[in-house]
PDB file of C-alpha atoms in Angstrom:
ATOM      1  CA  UNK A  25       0.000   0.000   0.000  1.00 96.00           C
ATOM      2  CA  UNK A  26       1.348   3.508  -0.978  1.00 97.00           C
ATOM      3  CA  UNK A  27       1.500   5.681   1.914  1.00 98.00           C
ATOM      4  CA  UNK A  28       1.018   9.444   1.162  1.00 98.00           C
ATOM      5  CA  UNK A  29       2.090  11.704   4.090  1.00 98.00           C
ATOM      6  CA  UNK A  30       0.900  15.784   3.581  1.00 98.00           C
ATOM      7  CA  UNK A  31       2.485  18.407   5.646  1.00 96.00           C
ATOM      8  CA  UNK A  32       2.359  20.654   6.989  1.00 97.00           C
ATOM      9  CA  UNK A  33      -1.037  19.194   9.260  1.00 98.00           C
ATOM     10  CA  UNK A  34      -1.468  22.972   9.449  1.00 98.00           C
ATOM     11  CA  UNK A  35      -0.626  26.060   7.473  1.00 98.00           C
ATOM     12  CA  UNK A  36      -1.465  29.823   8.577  1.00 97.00           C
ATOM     13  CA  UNK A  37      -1.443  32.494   6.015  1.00 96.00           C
ATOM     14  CA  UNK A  38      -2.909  35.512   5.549  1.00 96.00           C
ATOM     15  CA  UNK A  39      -5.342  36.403   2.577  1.00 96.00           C
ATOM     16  CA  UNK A  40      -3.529  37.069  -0.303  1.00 96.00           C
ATOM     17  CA  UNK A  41      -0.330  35.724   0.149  1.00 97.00           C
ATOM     18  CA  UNK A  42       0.760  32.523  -1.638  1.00 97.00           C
ATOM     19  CA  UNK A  43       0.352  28.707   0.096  1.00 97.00           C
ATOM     20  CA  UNK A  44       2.094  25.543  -0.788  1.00 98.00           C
ATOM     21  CA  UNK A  45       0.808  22.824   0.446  1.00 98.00           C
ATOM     22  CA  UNK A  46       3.009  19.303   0.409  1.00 98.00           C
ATOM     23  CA  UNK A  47       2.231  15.677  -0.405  1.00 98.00           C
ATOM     24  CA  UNK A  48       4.727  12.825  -0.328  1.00 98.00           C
ATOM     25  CA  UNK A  49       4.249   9.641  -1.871  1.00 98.00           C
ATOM     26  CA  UNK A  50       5.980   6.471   0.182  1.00 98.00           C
ATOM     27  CA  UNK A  51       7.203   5.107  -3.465  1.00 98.00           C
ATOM     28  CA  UNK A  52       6.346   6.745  -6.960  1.00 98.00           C
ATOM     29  CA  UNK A  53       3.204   7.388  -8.431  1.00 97.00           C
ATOM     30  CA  UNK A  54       4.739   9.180 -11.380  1.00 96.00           C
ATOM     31  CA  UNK A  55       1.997  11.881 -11.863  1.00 97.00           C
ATOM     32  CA  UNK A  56      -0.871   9.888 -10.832  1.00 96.00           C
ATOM     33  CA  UNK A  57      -1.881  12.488  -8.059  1.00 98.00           C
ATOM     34  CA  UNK A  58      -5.271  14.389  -7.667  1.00 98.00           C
ATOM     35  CA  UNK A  59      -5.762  17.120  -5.165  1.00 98.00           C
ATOM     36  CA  UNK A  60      -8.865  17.577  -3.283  1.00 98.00           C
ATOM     37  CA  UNK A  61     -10.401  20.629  -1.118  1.00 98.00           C
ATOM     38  CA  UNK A  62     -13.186  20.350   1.431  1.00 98.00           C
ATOM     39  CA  UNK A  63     -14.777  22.635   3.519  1.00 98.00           C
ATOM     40  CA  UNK A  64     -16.664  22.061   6.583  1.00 96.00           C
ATOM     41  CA  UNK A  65     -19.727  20.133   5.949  1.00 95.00           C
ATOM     42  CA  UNK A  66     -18.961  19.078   2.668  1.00 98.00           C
ATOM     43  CA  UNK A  67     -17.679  16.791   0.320  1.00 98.00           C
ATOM     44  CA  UNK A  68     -14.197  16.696  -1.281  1.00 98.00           C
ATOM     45  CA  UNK A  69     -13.935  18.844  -4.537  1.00 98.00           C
ATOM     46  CA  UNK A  70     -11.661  17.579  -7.097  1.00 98.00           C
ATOM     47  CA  UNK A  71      -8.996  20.646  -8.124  1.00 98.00           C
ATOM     48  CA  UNK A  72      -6.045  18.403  -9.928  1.00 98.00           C
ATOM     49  CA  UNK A  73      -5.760  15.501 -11.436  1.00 98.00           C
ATOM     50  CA  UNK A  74      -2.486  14.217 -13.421  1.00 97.00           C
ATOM     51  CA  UNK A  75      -0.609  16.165 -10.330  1.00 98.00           C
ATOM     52  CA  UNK A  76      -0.953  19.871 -12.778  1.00 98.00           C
ATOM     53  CA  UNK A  77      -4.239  19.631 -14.535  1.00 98.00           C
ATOM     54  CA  UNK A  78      -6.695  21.918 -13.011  1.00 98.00           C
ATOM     55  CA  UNK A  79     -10.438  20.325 -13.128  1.00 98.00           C
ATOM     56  CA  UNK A  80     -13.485  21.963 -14.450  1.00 97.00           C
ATOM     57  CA  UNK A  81     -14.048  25.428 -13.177  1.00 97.00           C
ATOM     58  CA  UNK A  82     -11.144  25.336 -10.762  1.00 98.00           C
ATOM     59  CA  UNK A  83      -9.769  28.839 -11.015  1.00 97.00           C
ATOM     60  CA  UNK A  84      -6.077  29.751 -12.308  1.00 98.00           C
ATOM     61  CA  UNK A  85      -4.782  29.813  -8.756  1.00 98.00           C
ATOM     62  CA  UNK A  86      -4.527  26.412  -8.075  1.00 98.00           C
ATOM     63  CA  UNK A  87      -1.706  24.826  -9.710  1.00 98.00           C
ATOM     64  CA  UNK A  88      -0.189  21.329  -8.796  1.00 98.00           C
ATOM     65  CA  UNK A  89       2.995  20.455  -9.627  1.00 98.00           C
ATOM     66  CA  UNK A  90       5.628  17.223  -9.225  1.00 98.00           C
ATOM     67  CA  UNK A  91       6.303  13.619  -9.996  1.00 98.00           C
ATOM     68  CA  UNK A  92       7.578  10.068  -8.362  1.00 98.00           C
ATOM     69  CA  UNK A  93       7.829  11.102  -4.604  1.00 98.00           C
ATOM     70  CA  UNK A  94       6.796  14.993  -4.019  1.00 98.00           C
ATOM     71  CA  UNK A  95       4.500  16.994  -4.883  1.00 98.00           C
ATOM     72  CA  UNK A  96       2.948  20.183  -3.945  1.00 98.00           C
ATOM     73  CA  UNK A  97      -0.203  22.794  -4.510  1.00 98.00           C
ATOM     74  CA  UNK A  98       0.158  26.049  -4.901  1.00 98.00           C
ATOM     75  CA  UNK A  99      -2.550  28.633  -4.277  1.00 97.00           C
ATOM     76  CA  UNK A 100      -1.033  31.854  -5.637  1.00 94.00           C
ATOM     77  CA  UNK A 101      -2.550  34.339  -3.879  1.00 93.00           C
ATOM     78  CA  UNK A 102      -5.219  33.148  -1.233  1.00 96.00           C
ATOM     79  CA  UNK A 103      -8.764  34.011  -1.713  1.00 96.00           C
ATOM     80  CA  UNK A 104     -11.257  33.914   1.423  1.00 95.00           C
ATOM     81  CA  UNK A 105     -13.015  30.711   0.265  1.00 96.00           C
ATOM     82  CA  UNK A 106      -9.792  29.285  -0.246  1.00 97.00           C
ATOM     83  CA  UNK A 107      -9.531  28.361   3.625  1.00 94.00           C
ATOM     84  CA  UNK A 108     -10.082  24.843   4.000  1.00 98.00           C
ATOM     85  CA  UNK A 109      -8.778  21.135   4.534  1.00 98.00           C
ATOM     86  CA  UNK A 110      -6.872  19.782   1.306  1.00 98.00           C
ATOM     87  CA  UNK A 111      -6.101  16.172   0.503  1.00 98.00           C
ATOM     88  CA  UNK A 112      -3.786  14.394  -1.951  1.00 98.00           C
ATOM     89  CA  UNK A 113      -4.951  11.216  -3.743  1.00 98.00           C
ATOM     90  CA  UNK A 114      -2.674   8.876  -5.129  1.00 98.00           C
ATOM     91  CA  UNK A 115      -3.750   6.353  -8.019  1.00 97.00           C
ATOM     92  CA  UNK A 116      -1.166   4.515  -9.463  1.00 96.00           C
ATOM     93  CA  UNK A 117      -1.149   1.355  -7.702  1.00 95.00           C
ATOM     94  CA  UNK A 118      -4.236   0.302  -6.273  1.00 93.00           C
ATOM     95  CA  UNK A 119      -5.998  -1.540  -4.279  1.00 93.00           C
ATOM     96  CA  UNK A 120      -5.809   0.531  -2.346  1.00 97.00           C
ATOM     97  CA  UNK A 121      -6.609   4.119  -4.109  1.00 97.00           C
ATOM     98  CA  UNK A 122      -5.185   6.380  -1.206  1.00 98.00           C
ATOM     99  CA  UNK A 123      -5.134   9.893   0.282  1.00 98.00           C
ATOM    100  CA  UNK A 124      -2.915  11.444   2.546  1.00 98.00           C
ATOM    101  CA  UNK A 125      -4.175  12.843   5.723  1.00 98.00           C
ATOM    102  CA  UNK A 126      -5.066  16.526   4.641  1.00 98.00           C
ATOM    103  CA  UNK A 127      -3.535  19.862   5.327  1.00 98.00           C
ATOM    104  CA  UNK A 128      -5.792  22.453   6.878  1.00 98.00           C
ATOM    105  CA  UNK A 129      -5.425  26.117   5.401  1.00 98.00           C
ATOM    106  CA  UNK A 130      -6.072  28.698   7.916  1.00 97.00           C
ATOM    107  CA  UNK A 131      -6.883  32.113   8.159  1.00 92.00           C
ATOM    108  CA  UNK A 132      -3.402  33.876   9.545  1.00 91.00           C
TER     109      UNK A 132
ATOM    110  CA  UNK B   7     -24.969  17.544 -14.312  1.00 93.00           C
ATOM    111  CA  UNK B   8     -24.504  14.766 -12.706  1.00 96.00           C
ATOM    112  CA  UNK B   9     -25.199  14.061  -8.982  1.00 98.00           C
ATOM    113  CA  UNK B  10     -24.740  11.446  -6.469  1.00 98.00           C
ATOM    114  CA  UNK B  11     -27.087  10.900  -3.198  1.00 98.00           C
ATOM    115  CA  UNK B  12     -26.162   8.503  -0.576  1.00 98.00           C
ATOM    116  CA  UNK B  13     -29.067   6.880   1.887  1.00 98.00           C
ATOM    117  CA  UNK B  14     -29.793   4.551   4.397  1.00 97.00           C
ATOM    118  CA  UNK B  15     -30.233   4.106   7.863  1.00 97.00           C
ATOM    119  CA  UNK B  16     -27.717   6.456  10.082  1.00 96.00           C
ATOM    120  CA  UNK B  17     -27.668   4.331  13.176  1.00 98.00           C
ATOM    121  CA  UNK B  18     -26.408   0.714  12.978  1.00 98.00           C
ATOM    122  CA  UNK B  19     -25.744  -1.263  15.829  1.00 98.00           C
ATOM    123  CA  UNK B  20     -22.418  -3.171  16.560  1.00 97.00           C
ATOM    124  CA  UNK B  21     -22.442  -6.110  15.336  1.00 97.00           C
ATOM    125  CA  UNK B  22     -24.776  -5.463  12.651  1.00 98.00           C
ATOM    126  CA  UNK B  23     -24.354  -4.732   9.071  1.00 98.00           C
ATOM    127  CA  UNK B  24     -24.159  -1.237   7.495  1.00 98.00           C
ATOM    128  CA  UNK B  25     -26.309  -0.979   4.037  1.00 98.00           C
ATOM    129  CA  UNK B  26     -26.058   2.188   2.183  1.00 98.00           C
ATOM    130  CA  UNK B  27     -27.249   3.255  -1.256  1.00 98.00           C
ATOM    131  CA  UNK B  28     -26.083   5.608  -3.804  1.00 98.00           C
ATOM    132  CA  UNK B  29     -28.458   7.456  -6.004  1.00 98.00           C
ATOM    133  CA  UNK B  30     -27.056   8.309  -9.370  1.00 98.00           C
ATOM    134  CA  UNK B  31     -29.070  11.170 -11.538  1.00 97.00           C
ATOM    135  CA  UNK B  32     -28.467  13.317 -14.626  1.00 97.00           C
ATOM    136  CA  UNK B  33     -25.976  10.622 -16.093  1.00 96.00           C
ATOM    137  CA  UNK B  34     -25.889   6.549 -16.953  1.00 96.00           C
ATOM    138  CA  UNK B  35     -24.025   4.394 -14.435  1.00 97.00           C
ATOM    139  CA  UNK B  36     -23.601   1.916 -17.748  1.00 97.00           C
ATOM    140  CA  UNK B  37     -20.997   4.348 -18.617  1.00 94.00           C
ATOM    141  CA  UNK B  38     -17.639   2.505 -19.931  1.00 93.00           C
ATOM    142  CA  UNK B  39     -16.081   5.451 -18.578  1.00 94.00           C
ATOM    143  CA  UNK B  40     -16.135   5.059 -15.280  1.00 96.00           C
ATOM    144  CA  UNK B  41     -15.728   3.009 -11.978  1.00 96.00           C
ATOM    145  CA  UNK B  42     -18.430   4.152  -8.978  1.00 98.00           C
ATOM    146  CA  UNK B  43     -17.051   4.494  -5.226  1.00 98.00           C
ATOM    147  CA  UNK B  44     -17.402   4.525  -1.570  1.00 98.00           C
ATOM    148  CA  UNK B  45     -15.088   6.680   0.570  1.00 98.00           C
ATOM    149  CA  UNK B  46     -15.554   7.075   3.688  1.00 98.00           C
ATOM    150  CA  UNK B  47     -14.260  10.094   6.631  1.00 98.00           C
ATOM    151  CA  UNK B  48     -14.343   9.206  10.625  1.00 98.00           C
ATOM    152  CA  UNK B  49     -15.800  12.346  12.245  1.00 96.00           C
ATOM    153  CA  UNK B  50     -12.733  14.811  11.991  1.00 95.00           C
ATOM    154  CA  UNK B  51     -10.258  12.696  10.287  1.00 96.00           C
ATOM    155  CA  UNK B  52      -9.223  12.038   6.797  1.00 97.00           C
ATOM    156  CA  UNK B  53     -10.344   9.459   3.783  1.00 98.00           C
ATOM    157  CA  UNK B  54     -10.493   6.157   3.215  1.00 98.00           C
ATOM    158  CA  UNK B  55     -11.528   4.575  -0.173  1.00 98.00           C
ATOM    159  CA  UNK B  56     -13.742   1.473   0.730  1.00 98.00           C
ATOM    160  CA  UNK B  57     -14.243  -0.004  -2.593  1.00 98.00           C
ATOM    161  CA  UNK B  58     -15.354   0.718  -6.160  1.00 97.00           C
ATOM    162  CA  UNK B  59     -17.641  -1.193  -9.123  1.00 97.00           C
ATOM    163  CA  UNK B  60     -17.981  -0.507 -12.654  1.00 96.00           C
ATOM    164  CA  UNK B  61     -21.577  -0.994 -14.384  1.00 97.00           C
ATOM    165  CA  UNK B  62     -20.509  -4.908 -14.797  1.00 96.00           C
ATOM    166  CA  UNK B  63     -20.623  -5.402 -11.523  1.00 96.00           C
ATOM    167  CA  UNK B  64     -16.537  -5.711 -11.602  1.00 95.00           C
ATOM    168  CA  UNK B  65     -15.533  -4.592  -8.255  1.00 96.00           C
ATOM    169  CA  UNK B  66     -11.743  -3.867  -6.207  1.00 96.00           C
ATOM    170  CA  UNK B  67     -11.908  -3.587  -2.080  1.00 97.00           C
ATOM    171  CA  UNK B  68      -9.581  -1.800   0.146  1.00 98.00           C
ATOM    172  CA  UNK B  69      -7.671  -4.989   1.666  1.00 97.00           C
ATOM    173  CA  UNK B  70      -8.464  -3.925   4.963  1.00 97.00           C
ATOM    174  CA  UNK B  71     -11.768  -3.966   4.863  1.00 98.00           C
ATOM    175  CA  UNK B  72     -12.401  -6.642   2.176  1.00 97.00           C
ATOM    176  CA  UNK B  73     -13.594  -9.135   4.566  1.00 97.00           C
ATOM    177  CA  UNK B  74     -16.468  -7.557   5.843  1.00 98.00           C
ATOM    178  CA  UNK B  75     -17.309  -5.140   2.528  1.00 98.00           C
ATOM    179  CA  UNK B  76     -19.296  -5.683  -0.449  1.00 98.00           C
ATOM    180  CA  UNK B  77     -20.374  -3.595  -3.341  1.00 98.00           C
ATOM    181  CA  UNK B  78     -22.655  -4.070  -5.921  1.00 98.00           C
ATOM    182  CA  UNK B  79     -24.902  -2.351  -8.184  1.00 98.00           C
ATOM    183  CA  UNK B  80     -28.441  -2.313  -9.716  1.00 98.00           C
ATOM    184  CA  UNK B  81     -28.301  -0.551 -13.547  1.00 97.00           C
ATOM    185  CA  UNK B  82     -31.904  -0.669 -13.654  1.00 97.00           C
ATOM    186  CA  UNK B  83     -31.991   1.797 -10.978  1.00 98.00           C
ATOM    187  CA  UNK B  84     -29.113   3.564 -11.601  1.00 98.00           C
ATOM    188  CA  UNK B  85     -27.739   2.899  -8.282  1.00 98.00           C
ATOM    189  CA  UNK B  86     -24.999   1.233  -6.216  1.00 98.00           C
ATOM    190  CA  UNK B  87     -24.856  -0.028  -2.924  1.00 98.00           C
ATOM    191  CA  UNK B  88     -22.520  -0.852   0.473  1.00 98.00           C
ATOM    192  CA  UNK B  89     -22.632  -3.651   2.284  1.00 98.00           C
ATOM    193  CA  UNK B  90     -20.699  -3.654   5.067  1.00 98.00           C
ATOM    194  CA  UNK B  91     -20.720  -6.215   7.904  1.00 98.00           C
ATOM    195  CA  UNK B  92     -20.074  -6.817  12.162  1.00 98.00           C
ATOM    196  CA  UNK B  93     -19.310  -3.128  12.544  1.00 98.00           C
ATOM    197  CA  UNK B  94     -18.105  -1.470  15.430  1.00 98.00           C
ATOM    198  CA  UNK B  95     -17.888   2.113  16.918  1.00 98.00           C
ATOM    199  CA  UNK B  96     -14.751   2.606  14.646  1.00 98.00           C
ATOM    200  CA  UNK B  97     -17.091   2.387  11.426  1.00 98.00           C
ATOM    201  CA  UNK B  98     -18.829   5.395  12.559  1.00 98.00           C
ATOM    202  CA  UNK B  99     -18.304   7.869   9.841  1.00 98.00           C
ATOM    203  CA  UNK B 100     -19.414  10.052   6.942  1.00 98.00           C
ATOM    204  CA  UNK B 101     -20.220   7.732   3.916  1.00 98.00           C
ATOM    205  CA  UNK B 102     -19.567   9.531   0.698  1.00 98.00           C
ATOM    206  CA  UNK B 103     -19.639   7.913  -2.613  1.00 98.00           C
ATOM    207  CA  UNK B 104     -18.326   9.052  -6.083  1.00 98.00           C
ATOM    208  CA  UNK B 105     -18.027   8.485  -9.687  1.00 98.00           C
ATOM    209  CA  UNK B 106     -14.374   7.171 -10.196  1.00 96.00           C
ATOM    210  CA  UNK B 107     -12.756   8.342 -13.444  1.00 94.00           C
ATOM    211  CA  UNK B 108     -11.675   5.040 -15.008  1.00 93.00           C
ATOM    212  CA  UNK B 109      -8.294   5.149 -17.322  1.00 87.00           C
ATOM    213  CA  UNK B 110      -6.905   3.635 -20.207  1.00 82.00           C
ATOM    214  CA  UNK B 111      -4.340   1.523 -18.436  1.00 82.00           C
ATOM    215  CA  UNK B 112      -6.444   1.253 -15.034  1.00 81.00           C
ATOM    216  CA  UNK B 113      -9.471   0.951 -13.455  1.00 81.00           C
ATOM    217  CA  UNK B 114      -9.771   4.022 -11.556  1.00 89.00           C
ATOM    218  CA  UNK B 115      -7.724   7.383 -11.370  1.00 94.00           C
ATOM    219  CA  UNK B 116      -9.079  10.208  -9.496  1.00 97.00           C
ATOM    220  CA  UNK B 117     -13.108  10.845  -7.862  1.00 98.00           C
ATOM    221  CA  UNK B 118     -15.417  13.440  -9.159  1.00 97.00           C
ATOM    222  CA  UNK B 119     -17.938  14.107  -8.427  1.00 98.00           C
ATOM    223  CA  UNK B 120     -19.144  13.342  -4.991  1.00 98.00           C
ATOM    224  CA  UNK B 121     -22.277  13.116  -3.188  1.00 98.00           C
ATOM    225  CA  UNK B 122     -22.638  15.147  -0.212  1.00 98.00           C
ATOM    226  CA  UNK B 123     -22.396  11.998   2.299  1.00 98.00           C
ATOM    227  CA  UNK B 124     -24.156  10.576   4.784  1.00 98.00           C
ATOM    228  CA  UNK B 125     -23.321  10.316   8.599  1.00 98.00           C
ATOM    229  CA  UNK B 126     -23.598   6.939   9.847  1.00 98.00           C
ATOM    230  CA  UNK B 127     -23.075   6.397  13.469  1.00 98.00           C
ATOM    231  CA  UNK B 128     -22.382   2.252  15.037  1.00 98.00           C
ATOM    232  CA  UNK B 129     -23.963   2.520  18.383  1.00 97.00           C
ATOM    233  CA  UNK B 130     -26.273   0.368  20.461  1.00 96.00           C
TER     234      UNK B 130
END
C-alpha cells in the first residue's frame, strides 16, 4: 500500500499571500496524483488531477505540480473561500486508491 | 450535471451490518467510462476509499476492509450499494460515494464528483 504523508497538518497564512501545500508519496506514483479541497460540511472537490491539470471550473490559482515522490499545490494568492482542509490522492497502484491525511489552510 | 445521493439508515448497531445506497441522476451508471465508489471520513479525520464497481458489476476492495465489505450495483436503478458487515464504533463515519474516473491503463484514477455523504453512526 502507498503511503502518502501531507504536511504541513497545518498552514497559517494571511489572505492574499501565496500557500504551498506538500504531499509525499511512500514510493512513486509518477503523476498519478489528484488534489482535493473540502470545507466544513462538505464533500471533497476535485482541483487536480495528473498532479498539474486543473479540473473543471477550478480557477487559475490552483496549480499542482511534481512527480515520483513529491508533490505540492500552490494557491497563488489566497482568496477567502480558499480556507479549508486539502487532501492528496494517489492512483497509481491500487488496491488501495489512497489519500494522505489533509492539510488544513487557515486564516493567519 | 450529474449528482450522487447517498441513503440509508444512520444508526447501525455493533455487530450489525451497514447498508447504504447511492443514487445516481443526470448521467448513466452503464458508462464505460467510469468506476463508482465509496469513501468514507471518521468524524474529523481524513479518507479512506472502501471499494469501487464498474456498471458490470466488476468490483476492487480496500484490503483492509475486504472481509467484511461488499459492493454491488443495480443498472436498472441507476444505483450502487454498500454492504458492510459486524461493525463497530470505529465504522462510525461520513459515507460519501463518487463516480471514479476510469483510465486507459487502469481501473480508476481520481473521484469526481461526490455526493454530499451521509453520517452513519455504530452505536447500540
Amino acid at each position: 500500500e502507498i503511503v502518502m504523508t501531507q504536511s504541513p497538518a497545518t498552514l497559517s497564512v494571511s489572505p492574499g499571500e501565496r500557500a504551498t501545500l506538500s504531499c509525499r508519496a511512500s514510493q512513486s506514483v509518477s503523476s498519478n496524483l489528484a488534489w482535493y479541497q473540502q470545507k466544513p460540511g462538505q464533500a471533497p472537490r476535485l482541483l487536480i488531477y495528473g498532479a498539474s491539470t486543473r479540473a473543471t471550473g477550478i480557477p487559475a490559482r490552483f496549480s499542482g505540480s511534481g512527480s515520483g515522490t513529491e508533490f505540492t499545490l500552490t494557491i497563488s494568492s489566497l482568496q477567502s473561500e480558499d480556507f479549508a482542509v486539502y487532501y492528496c490522492q494517489q492512483y497509481n497502484n491500487w488496491p488501495p486508491w489512497t489519500f494522505g491525511q489533509g492539510t488544513k489552510l487557515e486564516i493567519k | 450535471q450529474l449528482q450522487l445521493q447517498e441513503s440509508g439508515p444512520g444508526l447501525v448497531k455493533p455487530s450489525e451490518t451497514l447498508s447504504l445506497t447511492c443514487t445516481v441522476s443526470g448521467g448513466s451508471i452503464s458508462s464505460s467510462s467510469y468506476y463508482w465508489g465509496w469513501i468514507r471520513q471518521p468524524p474529523g479525520k481524513g479518507l479512506e476509499w472502501i471499494g469501487s464497481i464498474y456498471y458490470s458489476g466488476s468490483t476492487y476492495y480496500n484490503p483492509s476492509l475486504k472481509s467484511r465489505v461488499t459492493i454491488s450495483v443495480d443498472t436498472s436503478k441507476n444505483q450502487f450499494s454498500l454492504k458492510l458487515s459486524s461493525v463497530t464504533a470505529a465504522d462510525t463515519a461520513v459515507y460519501y460515494c463518487a463516480r471514479h474516473q476510469k483510465g486507459y491503463d487502469r481501473p480508476g484514477r481520481w473521484f469526481d464528483p461526490w455526493g454530499q455523504g451521509t453520517l452513519v453512526t455504530v452505536s447500540s
